[in-house]
Short mmCIF file of C-alpha atoms in Angstrom, two decimals:
data_model
loop_
_atom_site.label_atom_id
_atom_site.label_comp_id
_atom_site.label_asym_id
_atom_site.label_seq_id
_atom_site.Cartn_x
_atom_site.Cartn_y
_atom_site.Cartn_z
CA UNK A 1118 -59.06 -108.13 25.44
CA UNK A 1119 -56.03 -106.01 24.73
CA UNK A 1120 -55.72 -102.71 22.98
CA UNK A 1121 -55.11 -104.32 19.62
CA UNK A 1122 -58.33 -106.27 19.92
CA UNK A 1123 -60.28 -103.15 20.65
CA UNK A 1124 -58.77 -101.54 17.58
CA UNK A 1125 -59.83 -104.45 15.41
CA UNK A 1126 -63.38 -104.42 16.80
CA UNK A 1127 -63.91 -100.79 15.98
CA UNK A 1128 -62.93 -99.07 19.18
CA UNK A 1129 -60.04 -96.70 19.23
CA UNK A 1130 -56.83 -98.20 20.32
CA UNK A 1131 -55.12 -96.52 23.23
CA UNK A 1132 -52.61 -93.94 22.12
CA UNK A 1133 -54.39 -93.36 18.79
CA UNK A 1134 -56.82 -90.48 18.26
CA UNK A 1135 -60.04 -91.07 16.39
CA UNK A 1136 -59.61 -90.91 12.64
CA UNK A 1137 -55.89 -91.57 12.88
CA UNK A 1138 -54.75 -94.06 10.30
CA UNK A 1139 -53.51 -97.36 11.83
CA UNK A 1140 -49.82 -97.93 11.91
CA UNK A 1141 -48.99 -94.33 12.82
CA UNK A 1142 -49.32 -93.96 16.65
CA UNK A 1143 -49.22 -90.59 18.24
CA UNK A 1144 -46.02 -89.57 19.91
CA UNK A 1145 -45.96 -90.13 23.66
CA UNK A 1146 -45.43 -86.47 24.26
CA UNK A 1147 -48.89 -85.81 22.84
CA UNK A 1148 -50.62 -87.89 25.57
CA UNK A 1149 -51.66 -86.47 28.84
CA UNK A 1150 -50.70 -88.17 32.08
CA UNK A 1151 -52.69 -91.36 32.41
CA UNK A 1152 -52.75 -91.89 28.61
CA UNK A 1153 -55.67 -89.54 27.96
CA UNK A 1154 -55.88 -87.47 24.78
CA UNK A 1155 -55.87 -83.72 24.86
CA UNK A 1156 -59.13 -81.95 24.03
CA UNK A 1157 -57.65 -80.53 20.79
CA UNK A 1158 -54.99 -81.91 18.55
CA UNK A 1159 -52.43 -80.77 17.89
CA UNK A 1160 -52.09 -79.01 21.20
CA UNK A 1161 -51.66 -75.27 21.07
CA UNK A 1162 -48.17 -74.02 21.33
CA UNK A 1163 -47.26 -72.20 24.47
CA UNK A 1164 -47.03 -68.49 23.99
CA UNK A 1165 -48.92 -68.57 20.63
CA UNK A 1166 -51.78 -66.13 20.16
CA UNK A 1167 -55.29 -67.56 20.19
CA UNK A 1168 -56.71 -68.42 16.79
CA UNK A 1169 -58.27 -65.48 14.97
CA UNK A 1170 -61.99 -65.66 14.73
CA UNK A 1171 -63.92 -64.18 11.77
CA UNK A 1172 -66.21 -61.28 12.64
CA UNK A 1173 -69.90 -62.02 12.52
CA UNK A 1174 -71.26 -61.82 8.95
CA UNK A 1175 -73.53 -58.97 8.22
CA UNK A 1176 -76.38 -59.29 5.75
CA UNK A 1177 -75.40 -57.52 2.53
CA UNK A 1178 -78.29 -56.47 0.28
CA UNK A 1179 -78.38 -58.16 -3.14
CA UNK A 1180 -77.37 -55.95 -6.07
CA UNK A 1181 -80.16 -54.30 -7.98
CA UNK A 1182 -81.20 -55.87 -11.26
CA UNK A 1183 -80.20 -52.76 -13.19
CA UNK A 1184 -76.72 -52.54 -11.66
CA UNK A 1185 -73.96 -53.80 -13.99
CA UNK A 1186 -72.28 -57.01 -13.00
CA UNK A 1187 -68.54 -57.16 -13.36
CA UNK A 1188 -67.54 -59.35 -16.30
CA UNK A 1189 -71.09 -59.60 -17.66
CA UNK A 1190 -71.82 -58.72 -21.33
CA UNK A 1191 -73.41 -55.24 -21.61
CA UNK A 1192 -76.95 -55.21 -22.97
CA UNK A 1193 -77.32 -54.39 -26.71
CA UNK A 1194 -78.08 -50.76 -27.37
CA UNK A 1195 -81.09 -49.90 -29.42
CA UNK A 1196 -80.60 -47.85 -32.57
CA UNK A 1197 -81.52 -44.21 -32.10
CA UNK A 1198 -85.04 -43.37 -33.11
CA UNK A 1199 -83.94 -41.02 -35.87
CA UNK A 1200 -82.04 -43.87 -37.59
CA UNK A 1201 -85.06 -46.13 -37.49
CA UNK A 1202 -87.25 -43.38 -38.87
CA UNK A 1203 -84.84 -42.61 -41.72
CA UNK A 1204 -84.67 -46.31 -42.58
CA UNK A 1205 -88.45 -46.55 -42.64
CA UNK A 1206 -88.70 -43.47 -44.89
CA UNK A 1207 -86.11 -44.90 -47.31
CA UNK A 1208 -87.98 -48.18 -47.52
CA UNK A 1209 -91.23 -46.37 -48.26
CA UNK A 1210 -89.55 -44.24 -50.94
CA UNK A 1211 -88.01 -47.32 -52.55
CA UNK A 1212 -91.38 -49.04 -52.68
CA UNK A 1213 -92.97 -45.93 -54.21
CA UNK A 1214 -90.24 -45.58 -56.86
CA UNK A 1215 -90.42 -49.25 -57.85
CA UNK A 1216 -94.21 -49.14 -57.91
CA UNK A 1217 -94.22 -45.99 -60.02
CA UNK A 1218 -91.72 -47.49 -62.48
CA UNK A 1219 -93.90 -50.60 -62.83
CA UNK A 1220 -96.93 -48.37 -63.44
CA UNK A 1221 -95.13 -46.38 -66.16
CA UNK A 1222 -93.91 -49.57 -67.79
CA UNK A 1223 -97.45 -50.96 -67.77
CA UNK A 1224 -98.88 -47.81 -69.40
CA UNK A 1225 -96.26 -47.48 -72.18
CA UNK A 1226 -97.65 -47.58 -75.70
CA UNK A 1227 -96.51 -50.75 -77.44
CA UNK A 1228 -96.59 -52.07 -80.97
CA UNK A 1229 -95.21 -54.98 -83.00
CA UNK A 1230 -92.19 -53.22 -84.51
CA UNK A 1231 -89.40 -55.81 -84.52
CA UNK A 1232 -90.08 -58.49 -87.16
CA UNK A 1233 -89.84 -62.05 -85.87
CA UNK A 1234 -88.57 -63.22 -89.27
CA UNK A 1235 -85.56 -60.88 -89.26
CA UNK A 1236 -82.30 -62.48 -90.44
CA UNK A 1237 -80.11 -59.39 -89.92
CA UNK A 1238 -77.15 -59.80 -87.58
CA UNK A 1239 -74.76 -57.25 -86.07
CA UNK A 1240 -72.77 -56.59 -82.91
CA UNK A 1241 -73.58 -54.01 -80.27
CA UNK A 1242 -77.06 -52.56 -79.73
CA UNK A 1243 -79.06 -50.60 -82.29
CA UNK A 1244 -82.07 -48.37 -81.60
CA UNK A 1245 -84.39 -47.14 -84.34
CA UNK A 1246 -85.71 -43.75 -83.20
CA UNK A 1247 -88.68 -42.50 -85.18
CA UNK A 1248 -90.43 -39.14 -85.10
CA UNK A 1249 -93.88 -39.59 -86.59
CA UNK A 1250 -95.68 -36.63 -88.14
CA UNK A 1251 -99.03 -38.05 -87.09
CA UNK A 1252 -101.48 -35.28 -86.15
CA UNK A 1253 -104.32 -37.53 -85.08
CA UNK A 1254 -103.90 -36.79 -81.36
CA UNK A 1255 -103.76 -33.03 -81.90
CA UNK A 1256 -106.89 -30.93 -81.56
CA UNK A 1257 -107.83 -28.48 -84.31
CA UNK A 1258 -106.66 -25.58 -82.12
CA UNK A 1259 -103.29 -27.29 -81.57
CA UNK A 1260 -102.86 -27.99 -85.28
CA UNK A 1261 -103.44 -24.31 -85.98
CA UNK A 1262 -101.09 -23.21 -83.18
CA UNK A 1263 -98.25 -25.46 -84.30
CA UNK A 1264 -99.01 -25.17 -88.06
CA UNK A 1265 -98.95 -28.94 -88.53
CA UNK A 1266 -101.53 -29.15 -91.30
CA UNK A 1267 -104.23 -31.82 -91.66
CA UNK A 1268 -104.36 -35.05 -89.69
CA UNK A 1269 -104.19 -37.49 -92.62
CA UNK A 1270 -100.37 -37.67 -92.86
CA UNK A 1271 -98.76 -41.05 -92.09
CA UNK A 1272 -95.05 -40.34 -92.62
CA UNK A 1273 -91.96 -40.57 -90.44
CA UNK A 1274 -90.63 -37.06 -90.09
CA UNK A 1275 -87.47 -38.25 -88.32
CA UNK A 1276 -85.49 -41.50 -88.67
CA UNK A 1277 -82.36 -42.07 -86.60
CA UNK A 1278 -80.21 -45.08 -85.72
CA UNK A 1279 -78.45 -45.01 -82.36
CA UNK A 1280 -75.61 -47.54 -82.01
CA UNK A 1281 -73.99 -48.39 -78.68
CA UNK A 1282 -71.34 -50.97 -77.88
CA UNK A 1283 -67.61 -51.27 -77.35
CA UNK A 1284 -66.93 -48.43 -79.78
CA UNK A 1285 -68.06 -44.81 -79.56
CA UNK A 1286 -71.77 -44.10 -79.31
CA UNK A 1287 -72.93 -43.22 -82.83
CA UNK A 1288 -76.11 -41.43 -83.88
CA UNK A 1289 -76.93 -41.63 -87.60
CA UNK A 1290 -79.68 -39.62 -89.26
CA UNK A 1291 -81.40 -41.16 -92.26
CA UNK A 1292 -82.67 -38.48 -94.66
CA UNK A 1293 -86.39 -38.98 -94.93
CA UNK A 1294 -86.33 -38.63 -98.76
CA UNK A 1295 -83.74 -41.40 -99.22
CA UNK A 1296 -84.74 -43.73 -102.06
CA UNK A 1297 -84.55 -47.33 -100.87
CA UNK A 1298 -86.28 -50.61 -101.59
CA UNK A 1299 -89.37 -51.09 -99.43
CA UNK A 1300 -90.16 -54.82 -99.10
CA UNK A 1301 -93.28 -55.58 -101.09
CA UNK A 1302 -93.55 -52.07 -102.59
CA UNK A 1303 -90.35 -51.50 -104.58
CA UNK A 1304 -88.20 -48.36 -104.55
CA UNK A 1305 -89.69 -45.37 -102.74
CA UNK A 1306 -88.82 -42.72 -100.20
CA UNK A 1307 -87.93 -44.33 -96.89
CA UNK A 1308 -90.32 -42.16 -94.91
CA UNK A 1309 -93.27 -43.64 -96.82
CA UNK A 1310 -92.63 -47.17 -95.49
CA UNK A 1311 -94.46 -46.30 -92.29
CA UNK A 1312 -97.58 -45.25 -94.16
CA UNK A 1313 -97.39 -48.07 -96.71
CA UNK A 1314 -97.47 -50.50 -93.82
CA UNK A 1315 -100.71 -48.95 -92.62
CA UNK A 1316 -99.38 -46.56 -89.99
CA UNK A 1317 -99.25 -47.39 -86.28
CA UNK A 1318 -102.33 -49.61 -86.41
CA UNK A 1319 -101.54 -51.53 -89.59
CA UNK A 1320 -97.94 -52.69 -89.16
CA UNK A 1321 -96.23 -49.49 -90.29
CA UNK A 1322 -93.45 -49.70 -87.66
CA UNK A 1323 -92.64 -53.29 -88.61
CA UNK A 1324 -92.40 -52.48 -92.33
CA UNK A 1325 -90.17 -49.50 -91.53
CA UNK A 1326 -87.85 -51.69 -89.43
CA UNK A 1327 -87.67 -54.25 -92.24
CA UNK A 1328 -86.80 -51.48 -94.70
CA UNK A 1329 -84.04 -50.07 -92.48
CA UNK A 1330 -82.53 -53.50 -91.78
CA UNK A 1331 -82.51 -54.37 -95.47
CA UNK A 1332 -80.96 -51.03 -96.49
CA UNK A 1333 -78.29 -50.93 -93.76
CA UNK A 1334 -77.63 -54.57 -92.90
CA UNK A 1335 -77.96 -53.71 -89.19
CA UNK A 1336 -80.01 -55.70 -86.72
CA UNK A 1337 -82.50 -53.37 -85.00
CA UNK A 1338 -82.79 -54.35 -81.33
CA UNK A 1339 -85.11 -51.64 -79.95
CA UNK A 1340 -87.75 -49.31 -81.33
CA UNK A 1341 -88.95 -45.93 -80.01
CA UNK A 1342 -91.48 -43.65 -81.69
CA UNK A 1343 -92.67 -40.21 -80.65
CA UNK A 1344 -95.18 -37.98 -82.44
CA UNK A 1345 -95.71 -34.24 -82.62
CA UNK A 1346 -97.84 -34.22 -79.50
CA UNK A 1347 -95.24 -36.25 -77.64
CA UNK A 1348 -92.52 -33.66 -78.30
CA UNK A 1349 -94.82 -30.88 -77.15
CA UNK A 1350 -95.79 -32.71 -73.95
CA UNK A 1351 -92.27 -33.79 -73.00
CA UNK A 1352 -90.77 -30.33 -73.55
CA UNK A 1353 -93.57 -28.80 -71.51
CA UNK A 1354 -93.10 -31.34 -68.69
CA UNK A 1355 -89.37 -30.59 -68.27
CA UNK A 1356 -89.78 -26.82 -68.50
CA UNK A 1357 -88.24 -26.30 -71.92
CA UNK A 1358 -84.97 -27.34 -73.58
CA UNK A 1359 -81.84 -25.21 -73.45
CA UNK A 1360 -80.15 -25.14 -76.86
CA UNK A 1361 -77.65 -22.99 -78.72
CA UNK A 1362 -79.20 -22.08 -82.08
CA UNK A 1363 -76.55 -21.41 -84.77
CA UNK A 1364 -78.72 -19.23 -87.03
CA UNK A 1365 -81.96 -17.26 -87.03
CA UNK A 1366 -84.89 -19.04 -88.69
CA UNK A 1367 -88.30 -17.73 -89.67
CA UNK A 1368 -90.72 -20.28 -91.08
CA UNK A 1369 -94.48 -19.57 -91.03
CA UNK A 1370 -95.16 -23.16 -92.19
CA UNK A 1371 -93.65 -24.44 -88.95
CA UNK A 1372 -94.91 -21.54 -86.78
CA UNK A 1373 -91.25 -20.73 -86.07
CA UNK A 1374 -89.54 -17.39 -85.55
CA UNK A 1375 -86.31 -17.91 -83.63
CA UNK A 1376 -83.15 -15.84 -83.22
CA UNK A 1377 -79.59 -17.18 -83.16
CA UNK A 1378 -78.02 -17.75 -79.75
CA UNK A 1379 -78.31 -19.94 -76.67
CA UNK A 1380 -81.84 -19.99 -75.28
CA UNK A 1381 -84.57 -22.14 -73.76
CA UNK A 1382 -87.02 -23.49 -76.33
CA UNK A 1383 -90.63 -23.82 -75.24
CA UNK A 1384 -92.93 -26.51 -76.61
CA UNK A 1385 -94.12 -24.62 -79.72
CA UNK A 1386 -90.64 -23.34 -80.62
CA UNK A 1387 -89.10 -26.78 -80.08
CA UNK A 1388 -91.59 -28.48 -82.39
CA UNK A 1389 -91.10 -25.88 -85.10
CA UNK A 1390 -87.32 -26.09 -84.75
CA UNK A 1391 -87.17 -29.84 -85.45
CA UNK A 1392 -89.70 -29.61 -88.31
CA UNK A 1393 -88.50 -26.64 -90.33
CA UNK A 1394 -86.63 -26.98 -93.61
CA UNK A 1395 -86.50 -23.24 -94.30
CA UNK A 1396 -82.70 -22.95 -94.33
CA UNK A 1397 -80.03 -23.04 -97.01
CA UNK A 1398 -78.97 -26.54 -95.98
CA UNK A 1399 -82.58 -27.78 -96.26
CA UNK A 1400 -82.94 -31.40 -95.12
CA UNK A 1401 -79.29 -31.78 -94.08
CA UNK A 1402 -79.59 -28.86 -91.70
CA UNK A 1403 -82.90 -30.25 -90.51
CA UNK A 1404 -81.44 -33.60 -89.43
CA UNK A 1405 -78.56 -31.82 -87.72
CA UNK A 1406 -81.03 -29.73 -85.72
CA UNK A 1407 -83.01 -32.85 -84.84
CA UNK A 1408 -79.92 -34.62 -83.49
CA UNK A 1409 -78.86 -31.57 -81.49
CA UNK A 1410 -82.33 -31.08 -80.06
CA UNK A 1411 -82.82 -34.76 -79.17
CA UNK A 1412 -79.44 -34.88 -77.43
CA UNK A 1413 -80.16 -31.70 -75.45
CA UNK A 1414 -83.64 -32.91 -74.47
CA UNK A 1415 -82.45 -36.31 -73.25
CA UNK A 1416 -79.54 -34.75 -71.37
CA UNK A 1417 -81.99 -32.60 -69.45
CA UNK A 1418 -84.32 -35.53 -68.83
CA UNK A 1419 -81.48 -37.58 -67.33
CA UNK A 1420 -80.02 -34.61 -65.44
CA UNK A 1421 -80.46 -33.82 -61.72
CA UNK A 1422 -82.83 -30.89 -62.35
CA UNK A 1423 -85.43 -33.41 -63.53
CA UNK A 1424 -84.53 -36.73 -61.89
CA UNK A 1425 -84.23 -35.18 -58.42
CA UNK A 1426 -87.30 -33.00 -58.76
CA UNK A 1427 -90.53 -34.97 -58.27
CA UNK A 1428 -92.57 -32.02 -59.58
CA UNK A 1429 -90.74 -32.47 -62.91
CA UNK A 1430 -90.15 -36.21 -62.86
CA UNK A 1431 -93.71 -37.36 -62.21
CA UNK A 1432 -95.34 -35.26 -64.99
CA UNK A 1433 -92.53 -36.24 -67.36
CA UNK A 1434 -92.93 -39.95 -66.70
CA UNK A 1435 -96.67 -39.65 -67.15
CA UNK A 1436 -96.28 -37.79 -70.44
CA UNK A 1437 -93.66 -40.23 -71.71
CA UNK A 1438 -95.89 -43.20 -71.07
CA UNK A 1439 -98.63 -41.64 -73.18
CA UNK A 1440 -96.39 -40.10 -75.86
CA UNK A 1441 -93.83 -42.78 -76.67
CA UNK A 1442 -94.48 -46.06 -78.47
CA UNK A 1443 -92.01 -48.92 -78.13
CA UNK A 1444 -91.79 -52.51 -79.26
CA UNK A 1445 -93.59 -55.07 -77.13
CA UNK A 1446 -90.25 -56.43 -75.90
CA UNK A 1447 -89.08 -53.01 -74.65
CA UNK A 1448 -89.54 -51.70 -71.12
CA UNK A 1449 -89.05 -48.53 -69.13
CA UNK A 1450 -85.51 -49.54 -68.15
CA UNK A 1451 -84.63 -49.83 -71.84
CA UNK A 1452 -85.77 -46.22 -72.29
CA UNK A 1453 -83.56 -45.26 -69.35
CA UNK A 1454 -80.61 -46.91 -71.12
CA UNK A 1455 -81.50 -44.97 -74.27
CA UNK A 1456 -81.42 -41.69 -72.36
CA UNK A 1457 -78.07 -42.48 -70.78
CA UNK A 1458 -76.64 -43.51 -74.16
CA UNK A 1459 -77.72 -40.21 -75.68
CA UNK A 1460 -75.70 -38.38 -73.04
CA UNK A 1461 -72.61 -39.97 -74.60
CA UNK A 1462 -73.21 -38.37 -77.99
CA UNK A 1463 -71.13 -35.36 -76.96
CA UNK A 1464 -68.01 -37.56 -76.92
CA UNK A 1465 -69.29 -39.90 -79.64
CA UNK A 1466 -70.18 -39.55 -83.32
CA UNK A 1467 -73.16 -37.70 -84.78
CA UNK A 1468 -73.57 -37.95 -88.54
CA UNK A 1469 -75.88 -38.45 -91.52
CA UNK A 1470 -75.91 -41.24 -94.10
CA UNK A 1471 -73.62 -40.02 -96.92
CA UNK A 1472 -75.49 -39.30 -100.16
CA UNK A 1473 -74.35 -39.13 -103.78
CA UNK A 1474 -76.77 -36.66 -105.34
CA UNK A 1475 -78.77 -34.19 -103.34
CA UNK A 1476 -80.79 -36.07 -100.73
CA UNK A 1477 -82.26 -39.13 -102.40
CA UNK A 1478 -79.51 -41.59 -103.41
CA UNK A 1479 -76.97 -42.83 -100.91
CA UNK A 1480 -73.27 -42.95 -101.67
CA UNK A 1481 -73.18 -46.76 -101.73
CA UNK A 1482 -69.46 -47.15 -101.05
CA UNK A 1483 -69.32 -44.71 -98.13
CA UNK A 1484 -72.69 -45.79 -96.74
CA UNK A 1485 -71.61 -49.44 -96.84
CA UNK A 1486 -68.41 -48.60 -94.96
CA UNK A 1487 -70.43 -46.70 -92.35
CA UNK A 1488 -72.91 -49.48 -91.66
CA UNK A 1489 -70.29 -52.25 -91.85
CA UNK A 1490 -68.28 -50.52 -89.13
CA UNK A 1491 -71.39 -50.29 -86.94
CA UNK A 1492 -72.23 -53.94 -87.63
CA UNK A 1493 -68.73 -54.86 -86.44
CA UNK A 1494 -69.15 -52.59 -83.37
CA UNK A 1495 -66.28 -50.37 -84.48
CA UNK A 1496 -65.81 -46.65 -84.97
CA UNK A 1497 -66.78 -45.64 -88.53
CA UNK A 1498 -63.91 -44.26 -90.65
CA UNK A 1499 -63.87 -40.52 -91.16
CA UNK A 1500 -64.42 -40.85 -94.93
CA UNK A 1501 -67.65 -42.81 -94.32
CA UNK A 1502 -69.35 -39.99 -92.41
CA UNK A 1503 -71.91 -37.75 -94.01
CA UNK A 1504 -72.72 -34.11 -93.23
#
């Protein structure tokens, strides 16, 4: 058996190291004398340094779990405690504010004021603001203090229309002695519509709204009513109303004795100021004072001295819920919109329905121009404005 046969049967052929691919024999110079293979292949070169050996490996302790690893994503940092605490406080305050607003909305006095059968139509938004002279909630001592008289009266001492929309905010006073047609009762003074309807418990607000819509052609969208006691309570809750009084007024019938000048009106003085007619301008001056007082009061209510002071805001909200009556479709946020709208009166229009003779008959041409402009959500022409 020759060398080729041994190669075919699995043994290494002479002249071929193990693992050497067949067909590529080693050079003869690589064989030792006698044909034996060297102990290492390829043989070391003469004069070459011995191969470098790695030093023995030492055991390296594993890195600690807390040590950062190069290239690893850093752990997320927790928010500082003070941020978490502030966030929790803000959430609690938000819940309290929302809950308090829901409570006030739930306790608001409501009545059926807006007639479902109304056919009036106009642009923008119209509020009917009513000041009732009802004394039923006043005690005998309070009636004597404020000189309000007996408790049987069922008239509307103040009637105003507030219009908001794309044009300037417009506040229109309706003289309480204006002679208009009251549906179902014929021509009478407009302030008697409330009583003819039975007052607050007999549909008086709804009959008054019908009368105003028929006389003006405006669609009334919201209704707000406040009585004598409501004015007293609100003024007391906000710490008085700052107002510049143009003239001195003394009126024992309204328990009023006030000097001209800028001053803070307390609850008794404020009520007397909006009620008195003891001036040369009589009812015209009275409605002007009512508009000025209402604007000043609502500006303070919506100002930072009240809204940012919980010792003022909480008593005010409580008093408002028990002093103001709105339509069943109105809510506390509608009252907030009313207050903000009243702040725009300073740059808007404040006027009275123009009259033809004294205080009872309207100037039909000018009054029609006034209400038509409001119905079209436009600024009323100067000639259509009253005193």
